[in-house]
Coordinates of C-alpha atoms in Angstrom, one line a residue:
M41 CA 110.3 133.9 107.5
Y42 CA 111.9 130.5 108.1
E43 CA 114.9 131.3 105.8
E44 CA 115.4 134.7 107.5
E45 CA 115.5 133.0 111.0
E46 CA 117.8 130.3 109.7
N47 CA 120.3 132.8 108.3
R48 CA 120.5 134.5 111.7
W49 CA 120.8 131.2 113.4
R50 CA 123.6 130.1 111.1
C51 CA 125.9 133.0 111.7
S52 CA 125.3 133.2 115.5
F53 CA 126.7 131.3 118.4
R54 CA 125.1 131.2 121.8
S55 CA 127.4 131.9 124.8
D56 CA 126.4 132.0 128.4
G57 CA 122.7 132.4 127.5
K58 CA 123.3 135.3 125.0
W59 CA 123.6 135.4 121.2
I60 CA 127.0 136.5 119.8
N61 CA 126.9 137.3 116.1
V62 CA 130.0 136.0 114.3
N63 CA 129.8 138.8 111.7
E64 CA 130.0 141.4 114.4
L65 CA 133.0 139.6 115.9
L66 CA 134.7 139.6 112.5
Q67 CA 134.1 143.3 112.2
A68 CA 135.7 143.8 115.5
F69 CA 138.6 141.7 114.3
C70 CA 139.0 144.0 111.3
G71 CA 139.0 147.1 113.5
G72 CA 135.7 147.3 115.3
G73 CA 135.3 147.4 119.0
H74 CA 133.4 144.3 120.1
A75 CA 134.7 143.4 123.6
A76 CA 134.5 139.7 123.1
A77 CA 137.0 139.9 120.1
A78 CA 139.4 142.4 121.6
G79 CA 141.8 139.8 123.1
V80 CA 141.7 137.6 120.0
R81 CA 142.5 140.5 117.6
K82 CA 145.9 141.0 119.1
R83 CA 146.9 137.4 118.7
T84 CA 145.9 136.4 115.2
N85 CA 145.8 137.8 111.7
D86 CA 143.9 134.9 110.2
V87 CA 140.1 134.9 109.8
E88 CA 139.7 131.2 110.0
K89 CA 141.9 130.9 113.1
F90 CA 139.8 133.7 114.6
R91 CA 136.6 131.7 114.0
Q92 CA 138.1 128.7 115.7
E93 CA 139.2 130.7 118.7
I94 CA 135.7 132.1 119.0
L95 CA 134.3 128.6 119.0
E96 CA 136.8 127.6 121.7
R97 CA 136.0 130.7 123.7
I98 CA 132.3 129.8 123.6
V99 CA 133.0 126.3 124.9
M100 CA 135.2 127.7 127.7
M101 CA 132.5 130.2 128.7
R102 CA 129.9 127.4 128.9
K103 CA 132.2 125.4 131.2
I104 CA 132.8 128.5 133.4
S105 CA 129.1 129.2 133.6
G106 CA 128.6 125.7 135.0
Q107 CA 126.2 124.6 132.3
N108 CA 126.6 120.9 131.8
K109 CA 125.8 120.8 128.1
E110 CA 129.2 120.2 126.4
L111 CA 127.8 117.4 124.2
E112 CA 124.8 119.5 123.0
T113 CA 127.1 122.5 122.4
K114 CA 129.3 120.3 120.2
H115 CA 126.3 119.0 118.2
R116 CA 124.8 122.5 117.7
R117 CA 128.2 124.0 116.7
T118 CA 128.6 121.2 114.1
R119 CA 125.2 121.9 112.6
R120 CA 125.8 125.6 112.3
C121 CA 129.0 125.1 110.4
R122 CA 127.6 122.5 108.1
M123 CA 127.1 124.8 105.1
M124 CA 130.9 124.8 104.6
E125 CA 130.9 121.0 103.7
K126 CA 131.2 119.8 100.2
K127 CA 127.9 119.1 98.4
R128 CA 127.3 115.5 97.4
T129 CA 124.7 113.8 95.3
Y130 CA 122.9 110.6 96.5
I131 CA 120.3 108.4 94.8
A132 CA 117.9 106.1 96.6
I133 CA 116.2 103.4 94.6
D134 CA 113.2 101.4 95.8
L135 CA 111.9 98.5 93.7
K136 CA 108.2 98.9 93.2
S137 CA 106.1 96.3 95.2
F138 CA 109.1 94.0 94.9
Y139 CA 107.7 90.7 96.0
A140 CA 104.5 91.2 94.1
S141 CA 106.4 92.3 91.0
V142 CA 108.6 89.1 91.1
E143 CA 105.5 86.9 91.4
C144 CA 103.9 88.7 88.4
K145 CA 107.0 88.2 86.3
E146 CA 107.2 84.5 87.2
R147 CA 103.7 84.2 85.9
N148 CA 104.5 86.2 82.8
R149 CA 102.1 89.0 83.9
D150 CA 102.4 92.7 83.9
P151 CA 103.3 93.9 87.5
L152 CA 101.6 97.2 86.9
T153 CA 98.2 95.9 85.8
T154 CA 97.9 92.5 87.7
N155 CA 95.9 92.3 90.9
L156 CA 98.2 90.2 93.1
V157 CA 99.0 90.0 96.8
V158 CA 101.8 88.0 98.4
A159 CA 100.5 86.2 101.5
D160 CA 100.5 82.8 103.1
K161 CA 96.8 81.7 103.1
S162 CA 97.6 78.7 105.2
R163 CA 98.1 81.1 108.2
T164 CA 94.5 82.2 108.0
E165 CA 93.2 85.6 106.8
K166 CA 94.9 87.3 109.7
T167 CA 98.3 86.9 108.1
I168 CA 100.3 89.9 107.0
C169 CA 100.6 90.6 103.3
L170 CA 104.2 90.9 102.3
A171 CA 103.4 92.9 99.2
V172 CA 100.4 94.3 97.3
S173 CA 100.7 95.0 93.6
P174 CA 100.2 98.7 92.4
A175 CA 96.9 97.8 90.6
L176 CA 95.4 96.3 93.8
K177 CA 96.5 99.3 95.9
C178 CA 94.1 101.4 93.8
Y179 CA 91.3 100.0 95.8
G180 CA 92.6 101.5 99.0
I181 CA 94.6 98.6 100.2
P182 CA 97.8 99.6 102.1
G183 CA 101.1 97.9 101.3
R184 CA 101.3 95.9 104.6
A185 CA 97.7 95.0 105.0
R186 CA 96.3 91.9 106.7
L187 CA 94.8 89.4 104.2
F188 CA 91.3 89.9 105.6
E189 CA 91.6 93.6 104.8
V190 CA 92.3 92.8 101.1
V191 CA 89.2 90.5 101.1
Q192 CA 87.1 93.2 102.6
K193 CA 88.3 96.0 100.3
V194 CA 87.8 94.0 97.2
K195 CA 84.4 93.0 98.3
E196 CA 83.4 96.6 98.9
A197 CA 84.9 97.6 95.4
N198 CA 82.8 94.8 93.8
S199 CA 79.7 95.9 95.6
A200 CA 80.1 99.4 94.2
R201 CA 81.1 98.0 90.8
R202 CA 78.0 95.8 90.5
W203 CA 75.7 98.9 90.4
K204 CA 77.5 100.0 87.2
A205 CA 77.5 96.6 85.5
P206 CA 74.9 95.9 82.8
N207 CA 71.8 94.5 84.5
R208 CA 73.7 94.8 87.7
T209 CA 75.1 91.4 87.0
F210 CA 78.7 90.2 86.5
I211 CA 79.4 87.9 83.5
G212 CA 82.8 86.9 84.7
S213 CA 85.9 88.0 86.6
S214 CA 89.4 89.3 85.9
D215 CA 92.6 90.1 87.9
D216 CA 93.9 92.5 85.2
S217 CA 93.2 96.2 85.8
A218 CA 93.3 97.0 82.1
E219 CA 90.7 94.4 81.3
L220 CA 88.5 95.5 84.3
N221 CA 88.6 99.1 83.1
S222 CA 87.5 98.2 79.6
N223 CA 84.7 95.8 80.7
P224 CA 82.4 96.9 83.6
A225 CA 80.6 93.6 83.6
L226 CA 83.7 91.8 85.0
E227 CA 84.1 91.2 88.8
I228 CA 87.4 92.2 90.4
D229 CA 89.5 89.2 91.2
Y230 CA 93.1 88.8 92.5
I231 CA 95.9 86.3 92.9
V232 CA 97.1 85.3 96.4
A233 CA 100.7 84.2 95.9
P234 CA 102.5 82.3 98.7
P235 CA 105.8 83.8 99.6
R236 CA 109.0 82.5 98.0
M237 CA 111.8 84.2 99.9
A238 CA 114.7 82.3 98.2
L239 CA 113.4 83.5 94.8
Y240 CA 113.2 87.1 96.0
L241 CA 116.8 86.9 97.3
E242 CA 117.9 85.6 93.9
Y243 CA 116.2 88.5 92.1
S244 CA 117.7 91.0 94.6
T245 CA 121.2 89.6 94.0
R246 CA 120.7 89.9 90.2
I247 CA 119.5 93.5 90.5
Y248 CA 122.4 94.4 92.8
S249 CA 124.8 93.1 90.2
I250 CA 123.2 95.5 87.7
Y251 CA 124.0 98.4 90.0
L252 CA 127.6 97.2 90.1
K253 CA 127.9 97.7 86.4
Y254 CA 127.6 101.4 87.0
I255 CA 128.8 102.0 90.6
A256 CA 131.6 100.6 92.8
P257 CA 130.4 98.5 95.8
E258 CA 132.0 101.0 98.3
D259 CA 129.5 103.6 97.0
I260 CA 126.4 101.4 97.4
F261 CA 124.6 100.7 100.7
P262 CA 121.9 98.0 100.5
Y263 CA 119.3 99.3 102.9
S264 CA 117.0 96.3 102.5
I265 CA 116.2 93.5 100.0
D266 CA 114.6 96.0 97.6
E267 CA 116.2 99.4 98.5
V268 CA 119.7 100.9 98.1
F269 CA 121.5 104.2 98.7
I270 CA 124.1 105.2 96.1
D271 CA 126.6 108.0 96.3
V272 CA 127.0 109.2 92.7
T273 CA 129.0 112.3 93.4
D274 CA 132.1 111.1 91.6
Y275 CA 130.3 109.3 88.8
L276 CA 128.4 112.2 87.2
H277 CA 131.4 113.7 85.6
T278 CA 132.7 110.2 84.5
Y279 CA 129.4 109.4 82.7
N280 CA 128.7 113.0 81.7
M281 CA 125.2 112.6 83.1
T282 CA 123.0 114.3 85.5
A283 CA 121.9 112.4 88.6
R284 CA 118.4 112.0 87.1
E285 CA 119.8 110.5 83.8
L286 CA 122.1 108.1 85.7
A287 CA 119.2 107.0 88.0
M288 CA 117.0 106.4 84.9
A289 CA 119.8 104.5 83.2
M290 CA 120.1 102.1 86.1
I291 CA 116.3 101.7 86.5
Q292 CA 115.8 101.0 82.8
D293 CA 118.6 98.4 82.9
V294 CA 116.9 96.7 85.9
L295 CA 113.5 96.9 84.0
K296 CA 115.0 95.4 80.8
T297 CA 116.8 92.6 82.7
T298 CA 114.2 91.6 85.3
G299 CA 110.9 93.3 84.2
I300 CA 110.7 95.1 87.6
T301 CA 110.3 98.8 87.8
A302 CA 111.4 101.2 90.5
T303 CA 111.0 104.6 92.2
A304 CA 114.0 106.8 92.8
G305 CA 114.9 109.8 95.0
I306 CA 117.8 112.2 94.4
G307 CA 119.1 114.4 97.1
T308 CA 122.2 116.3 98.4
N309 CA 122.4 113.9 101.3
M310 CA 121.1 110.4 102.2
Y311 CA 118.1 111.8 104.2
L312 CA 116.9 114.0 101.4
C313 CA 117.1 111.3 98.7
K314 CA 115.2 109.0 101.0
I315 CA 112.5 111.6 101.6
A316 CA 112.3 112.4 97.9
M317 CA 111.7 108.8 97.1
D318 CA 109.3 108.1 100.0
I319 CA 107.1 111.2 99.9
V320 CA 107.7 113.4 96.8
A321 CA 107.8 110.7 94.2
K322 CA 104.5 109.3 95.4
H323 CA 102.8 112.5 94.3
I324 CA 104.2 112.8 90.8
K325 CA 103.0 111.1 87.7
A326 CA 104.7 107.9 86.6
D327 CA 106.1 107.5 83.1
K328 CA 104.9 104.7 80.7
D329 CA 107.1 102.1 82.6
G330 CA 105.8 103.2 86.0
V331 CA 109.1 104.9 86.9
R332 CA 109.0 107.9 89.3
I333 CA 112.0 110.1 90.1
A334 CA 112.0 113.0 92.5
E335 CA 114.7 115.4 93.5
L336 CA 115.3 117.5 96.7
D337 CA 117.9 119.8 98.1
E338 CA 117.8 121.7 101.4
M339 CA 115.8 124.6 100.1
S340 CA 113.3 122.7 98.0
Y341 CA 112.8 120.4 100.9
R342 CA 111.7 123.3 103.1
R343 CA 109.5 124.8 100.4
K344 CA 107.7 121.5 99.6
L345 CA 107.7 119.6 102.9
W346 CA 107.8 122.0 105.8
S347 CA 104.0 121.9 105.9
H348 CA 103.6 118.2 105.0
R349 CA 101.5 116.1 107.3
P350 CA 101.5 113.5 108.9
L351 CA 105.0 113.6 110.5
T352 CA 105.1 109.8 110.4
D353 CA 105.7 110.0 106.6
F354 CA 109.2 111.2 107.4
W355 CA 112.0 108.7 107.9
R356 CA 112.7 107.9 111.5
V357 CA 109.6 109.6 112.9
G358 CA 107.3 107.0 114.4
K359 CA 104.0 107.2 116.1
G360 CA 105.7 107.8 119.5
Y361 CA 107.7 110.7 118.3
A362 CA 104.7 112.2 116.5
K363 CA 102.5 111.9 119.5
K364 CA 105.0 113.6 121.8
L365 CA 105.6 116.4 119.3
E366 CA 101.8 117.0 118.8
E367 CA 101.4 117.3 122.6
Y368 CA 103.5 120.4 122.4
G369 CA 101.8 121.8 119.2
L370 CA 104.5 120.7 116.8
Y371 CA 102.7 119.1 113.8
T372 CA 105.1 119.6 110.9
M373 CA 108.9 119.7 110.1
G374 CA 108.5 123.4 109.7
D375 CA 107.2 123.6 113.3
I376 CA 110.2 121.7 114.5
A377 CA 112.7 123.9 112.5
R378 CA 111.1 127.0 113.9
C379 CA 111.2 125.6 117.4
S380 CA 114.9 124.9 117.1
I381 CA 115.7 128.6 116.6
G382 CA 113.5 130.0 119.3
K383 CA 115.1 132.2 121.9
E384 CA 116.0 130.9 125.4
N385 CA 113.2 132.8 127.1
E386 CA 110.6 131.4 124.7
L387 CA 108.6 128.2 125.2
Y388 CA 109.6 126.9 121.8
N389 CA 113.3 126.5 121.5
E390 CA 115.8 123.8 120.9
D391 CA 116.1 123.1 124.6
L392 CA 112.5 121.9 124.5
L393 CA 113.4 119.3 121.9
Y394 CA 116.5 118.2 123.8
K395 CA 114.3 117.8 126.9
L396 CA 111.8 115.6 125.0
F397 CA 114.3 113.5 123.0
G398 CA 117.7 113.9 124.5
V399 CA 120.7 113.7 122.1
N400 CA 118.3 112.3 119.5
A401 CA 116.9 115.8 119.2
E402 CA 120.1 116.7 117.3
L403 CA 119.1 114.3 114.5
L404 CA 115.5 115.5 114.5
I405 CA 116.5 119.1 114.2
D406 CA 119.0 118.3 111.4
H407 CA 116.3 116.5 109.5
A408 CA 113.8 119.3 110.0
W409 CA 116.2 121.6 108.2
G410 CA 117.1 119.0 105.6
Y411 CA 120.6 118.3 106.9
E412 CA 122.2 114.9 107.3
P413 CA 125.8 114.7 108.4
C414 CA 126.2 111.0 107.8
T415 CA 127.9 110.2 104.5
M416 CA 128.3 106.9 102.6
E417 CA 131.9 106.7 103.8
M418 CA 130.8 107.0 107.4
V419 CA 128.1 104.3 106.9
K420 CA 130.7 101.9 105.5
A421 CA 133.2 102.6 108.2
Y422 CA 130.7 102.2 111.1
K423 CA 131.5 99.5 113.7
P424 CA 128.9 99.0 116.4
E425 CA 130.2 99.2 120.0
M426 CA 128.2 96.1 121.0
N427 CA 127.1 93.3 118.8
S428 CA 124.1 91.0 119.3
V429 CA 122.0 88.4 117.6
C430 CA 118.3 88.1 118.0
A431 CA 115.7 85.4 117.2
G432 CA 112.0 86.1 117.4
Q433 CA 108.7 84.6 116.3
V434 CA 105.0 85.2 116.5
L435 CA 103.2 81.9 117.3
H436 CA 100.3 81.0 114.9
C437 CA 98.0 80.4 117.9
P438 CA 98.2 81.2 121.6
Y439 CA 100.5 78.8 123.6
D440 CA 100.3 77.9 127.2
F441 CA 103.2 78.1 129.6
E442 CA 104.7 74.7 128.9
K443 CA 104.2 74.6 125.2
A444 CA 105.8 78.1 124.9
K445 CA 108.8 76.8 127.0
L446 CA 109.4 74.2 124.3
V447 CA 109.5 76.8 121.6
V448 CA 111.9 78.9 123.8
K449 CA 114.2 75.8 124.1
E450 CA 114.1 75.3 120.3
M451 CA 114.9 79.0 119.6
T452 CA 117.8 79.0 122.1
D453 CA 119.2 75.8 120.6
Q454 CA 119.1 77.4 117.1
M455 CA 120.6 80.7 118.2
V456 CA 123.5 78.9 120.0
L457 CA 124.3 77.0 116.8
D458 CA 124.4 80.3 114.9
L459 CA 126.9 81.6 117.5
V460 CA 129.1 78.5 117.0
D461 CA 128.8 78.8 113.2
K462 CA 130.0 82.5 113.5
K463 CA 132.6 81.6 116.1
L464 CA 131.1 84.0 118.6
V465 CA 130.5 83.7 122.4
T466 CA 128.2 85.6 124.7
D467 CA 127.7 86.3 128.4
Q468 CA 124.3 87.9 128.4
I469 CA 120.9 86.7 127.3
V470 CA 117.7 88.9 127.0
L471 CA 114.2 87.2 126.9
T472 CA 111.0 89.0 126.0
V473 CA 107.6 87.2 126.0
G474 CA 104.4 88.8 124.7
Y475 CA 101.0 87.7 125.9
D476 CA 97.9 87.1 123.8
I477 CA 94.8 89.3 123.7
E478 CA 92.7 86.3 124.6
N479 CA 94.0 86.6 128.2
L480 CA 91.7 89.7 128.7
N481 CA 88.9 88.7 126.3
N482 CA 88.2 85.5 128.2
A483 CA 86.3 86.3 131.4
D484 CA 87.8 83.5 133.4
R485 CA 91.3 84.4 132.5
R486 CA 90.7 88.1 133.0
K487 CA 89.6 87.4 136.6
Q488 CA 92.8 85.6 137.4
Y489 CA 95.0 88.4 136.0
H490 CA 95.8 91.3 138.3
G491 CA 98.9 92.7 136.6
E492 CA 99.7 95.7 134.5
V493 CA 97.7 96.2 131.2
T494 CA 99.0 98.0 128.1
I495 CA 97.5 99.0 124.8
D496 CA 98.9 97.4 121.6
R497 CA 99.3 99.1 118.2
Y498 CA 95.7 98.2 117.3
G499 CA 94.3 99.8 120.4
R500 CA 93.6 96.5 122.2
R501 CA 94.2 95.9 125.9
I502 CA 96.7 93.1 126.6
P503 CA 98.8 92.1 129.6
K504 CA 102.2 93.8 129.8
H505 CA 104.9 91.6 128.2
A506 CA 107.5 89.8 130.4
H507 CA 111.0 91.0 129.9
G508 CA 114.2 89.9 131.7
T509 CA 118.0 89.6 131.4
T510 CA 120.4 87.0 132.7
N511 CA 124.2 87.2 132.9
L512 CA 126.3 84.0 132.4
K513 CA 129.3 83.2 134.5
R514 CA 131.6 83.1 131.5
Q515 CA 131.6 83.9 127.8
T516 CA 130.4 80.8 126.1
S517 CA 128.6 79.2 123.2
S518 CA 127.6 76.1 125.1
T519 CA 124.0 74.9 124.4
K520 CA 123.6 73.5 127.8
M521 CA 124.9 76.5 129.8
I522 CA 122.8 79.0 127.7
T523 CA 119.7 76.9 127.6
D524 CA 119.7 76.3 131.3
A525 CA 120.1 80.1 131.9
V526 CA 117.3 80.9 129.5
I527 CA 114.9 78.4 131.0
E528 CA 115.6 79.6 134.5
L529 CA 114.9 83.2 133.3
Y530 CA 111.7 82.0 131.6
D531 CA 110.4 80.3 134.7
R532 CA 111.2 83.4 136.8
I533 CA 109.6 86.1 134.6
V534 CA 106.7 84.5 132.8
D535 CA 103.2 84.3 134.2
R536 CA 102.2 80.6 134.2
N537 CA 98.5 81.4 133.8
L538 CA 98.7 83.5 130.7
L539 CA 98.6 82.5 127.0
I540 CA 101.7 83.5 125.0
R541 CA 101.8 84.9 121.5
R542 CA 105.3 86.3 120.9
I543 CA 108.8 85.2 121.9
N544 CA 112.1 87.1 121.4
I545 CA 115.6 86.0 122.5
T546 CA 118.7 88.1 122.2
A547 CA 122.3 87.2 122.9
N548 CA 124.2 90.4 123.8
R549 CA 127.9 91.4 124.2
L550 CA 129.1 89.1 121.5
V551 CA 132.9 88.7 121.0
D552 CA 135.0 86.4 118.8
E553 CA 135.8 83.2 120.6
S554 CA 139.5 83.6 119.7
S555 CA 139.7 86.9 121.5
V556 CA 138.6 85.4 124.8
K557 CA 141.5 85.0 127.1
K558 CA 141.5 82.6 130.1
E559 CA 141.7 84.7 133.2
E560 CA 143.9 83.7 136.1
V561 CA 141.8 83.3 139.2
Y562 CA 143.3 84.0 142.7
E563 CA 141.5 82.7 145.8
Q564 CA 142.2 82.3 149.5
L565 CA 143.1 78.7 150.4
D566 CA 141.7 76.9 153.4
L567 CA 142.2 73.5 155.1
F568 CA 138.7 72.2 154.6
T569 CA 138.5 72.2 150.7
D570 CA 139.6 69.3 148.6
Y571 CA 141.4 71.2 145.9
E572 CA 142.4 68.1 144.0
A573 CA 138.7 67.1 143.7
Q574 CA 137.8 70.7 142.7
R575 CA 140.5 70.6 140.0
K576 CA 139.3 67.3 138.6
K577 CA 135.7 68.6 138.5
Q578 CA 136.9 71.7 136.5
E579 CA 138.8 69.4 134.1
E580 CA 135.7 67.3 133.6
E581 CA 133.6 70.4 132.9
E582 CA 136.1 71.6 130.3
A583 CA 136.2 68.2 128.7
A584 CA 132.4 68.1 128.5
L585 CA 132.4 71.6 126.9
N586 CA 134.9 70.5 124.4
R587 CA 132.8 67.4 123.5
E588 CA 129.7 69.5 123.2
K589 CA 131.6 71.9 120.9
R590 CA 132.7 69.1 118.6
M591 CA 129.1 67.8 118.5
Q592 CA 127.8 71.3 117.6
E593 CA 130.3 71.6 114.8
A594 CA 129.4 68.1 113.5
M595 CA 125.7 69.0 113.5
L596 CA 126.4 72.3 111.6
S597 CA 128.4 70.4 109.0
I598 CA 125.6 67.9 108.4
K599 CA 122.9 70.7 108.3
K600 CA 124.9 72.7 105.8
K601 CA 125.3 69.7 103.5
F602 CA 121.9 68.0 103.8
G603 CA 119.6 70.8 105.1
K604 CA 118.6 72.2 108.4
N605 CA 116.1 69.3 109.1
A606 CA 118.8 66.6 108.5
V607 CA 119.5 66.5 112.2
L608 CA 116.6 67.0 114.7
K609 CA 116.3 66.6 118.5
G610 CA 113.5 64.8 120.2
M611 CA 111.9 68.0 121.4
N612 CA 111.5 69.1 117.7
L613 CA 109.0 66.3 117.2
Q614 CA 106.8 67.2 120.2
E615 CA 103.4 68.7 119.8
G616 CA 103.7 72.5 119.5
A617 CA 107.3 72.5 118.3
T618 CA 108.0 75.0 115.5
A619 CA 111.7 74.3 114.6
R620 CA 111.0 72.0 111.7
N621 CA 108.7 74.4 109.9
R622 CA 110.9 77.4 110.6
N623 CA 113.9 75.5 109.2
E624 CA 112.1 75.6 105.9
Q625 CA 111.5 79.3 106.0
I626 CA 113.6 82.5 105.4
G627 CA 112.8 85.5 107.6
G628 CA 109.8 83.7 109.0
H629 CA 108.2 83.1 105.6
K630 CA 108.2 80.2 103.1
A631 CA 111.5 79.9 101.2

């Protein structure tokens, strides 16, 4: 039924609230009597030109009818003509439990059989696990669990295992799944490996260089430290291989060189190869090396995944999207696809999706049908309209107002140095401060708080976060100017009585400092202003900014040569300061 509806949908265009079938229009063009084609038939003898004129006529009719939906019309028209595009072949490769696999190989252990979790025990058992080995996941542990969840799941597994042990007693322990399977008298054990981000980056670089042996860099898009998209359309003929054979060749090369295995997805667009890797490959049997490769095209995607649940398994569909869709009875991608072809007088039609998600509904509808208009060439050519840099951290314990202000100063100082290093300037800063759950758990603090309460991702009640923006008087990378503005914003938006857990600072509207032109300022003169003193003051300010800039560049030079902690400020030594520890980290984790 879905395919039938889609075929009708593909060959039809909606105009002024009515469906016009393009095939009927073509028949009219060839001699039929459809009124909408009568004027066109006299002016053209070319079918393709006729199609184009029909599209233009539809847009014109929409404008005349006063419907303010030109953007949506363009999007929908693009989607309906997408079948004419050239088919391409993409491969997505995801390294299997990358961080955990690296730690296993560094210990000369098998990544597929070793029970290992990458986590920083020094941050207590509430810390996030960066990776869990495949063997440990067999006990029901998710990939991004908290360390206490790992402890709990292993404890439960050992409790059940003890009943099957001889005399219900363990004679030892092991962290190897093969050994555990062969000897029921062994207790399940596991390795907790502290993160080593610099080592993971080194492995990732080595693996990327392996991909470059097969594919040119312009056809590879690194999606993350352990995942890539590859456009192999023009390489299959060169290597005389199928996409599956080429994917397997690259994965086997990575396995031979680094000992790390991978999962791959193959698709006719970037979305389908990602879905094949994330969803389909998880449900197929791995080979002897742990490799899984799945393939999807538009039709197999609809057959296999139109009924798949939950929706959050699909790329770019989060809990918010899924919740909103479920409120309207849309639980699967098949439901969304069917909704997109509903008639205008029906409850379920594409207008409902545009009402819920705006222009983003276009992408959701495309993905429901298995379409993705974005190509590798488009990804490489993309230039964002507005650039920004962001710094954020979750504090290891709740901070009060003054201690958190110290961390805000440190983060601002580091962010400004990053701007100077990249020769960028900004004129807008955004600050977000998240409060701790203890503010509502503690009875005394709860009595003092009368503000708005929200629910976090774990279902806990917490005070609503503070959020604000400040605009600077000029585009700058001055530590003093930006820090003063951020602290003024912090004092204005943050509740002094609440404990703070999260801090995020963003510098928006970044431009290259060389592109900033000094604007001429015109003002009305008067007899009471000392313009000579004003001019001297401006010159002194410029001189101070130049001195500060030279000092910033000197600090950067020293830090690059001797390490980030080679130069510290007095505030970095105060109680509660985090800069020294964070300077030894990469991405918030141990380097």
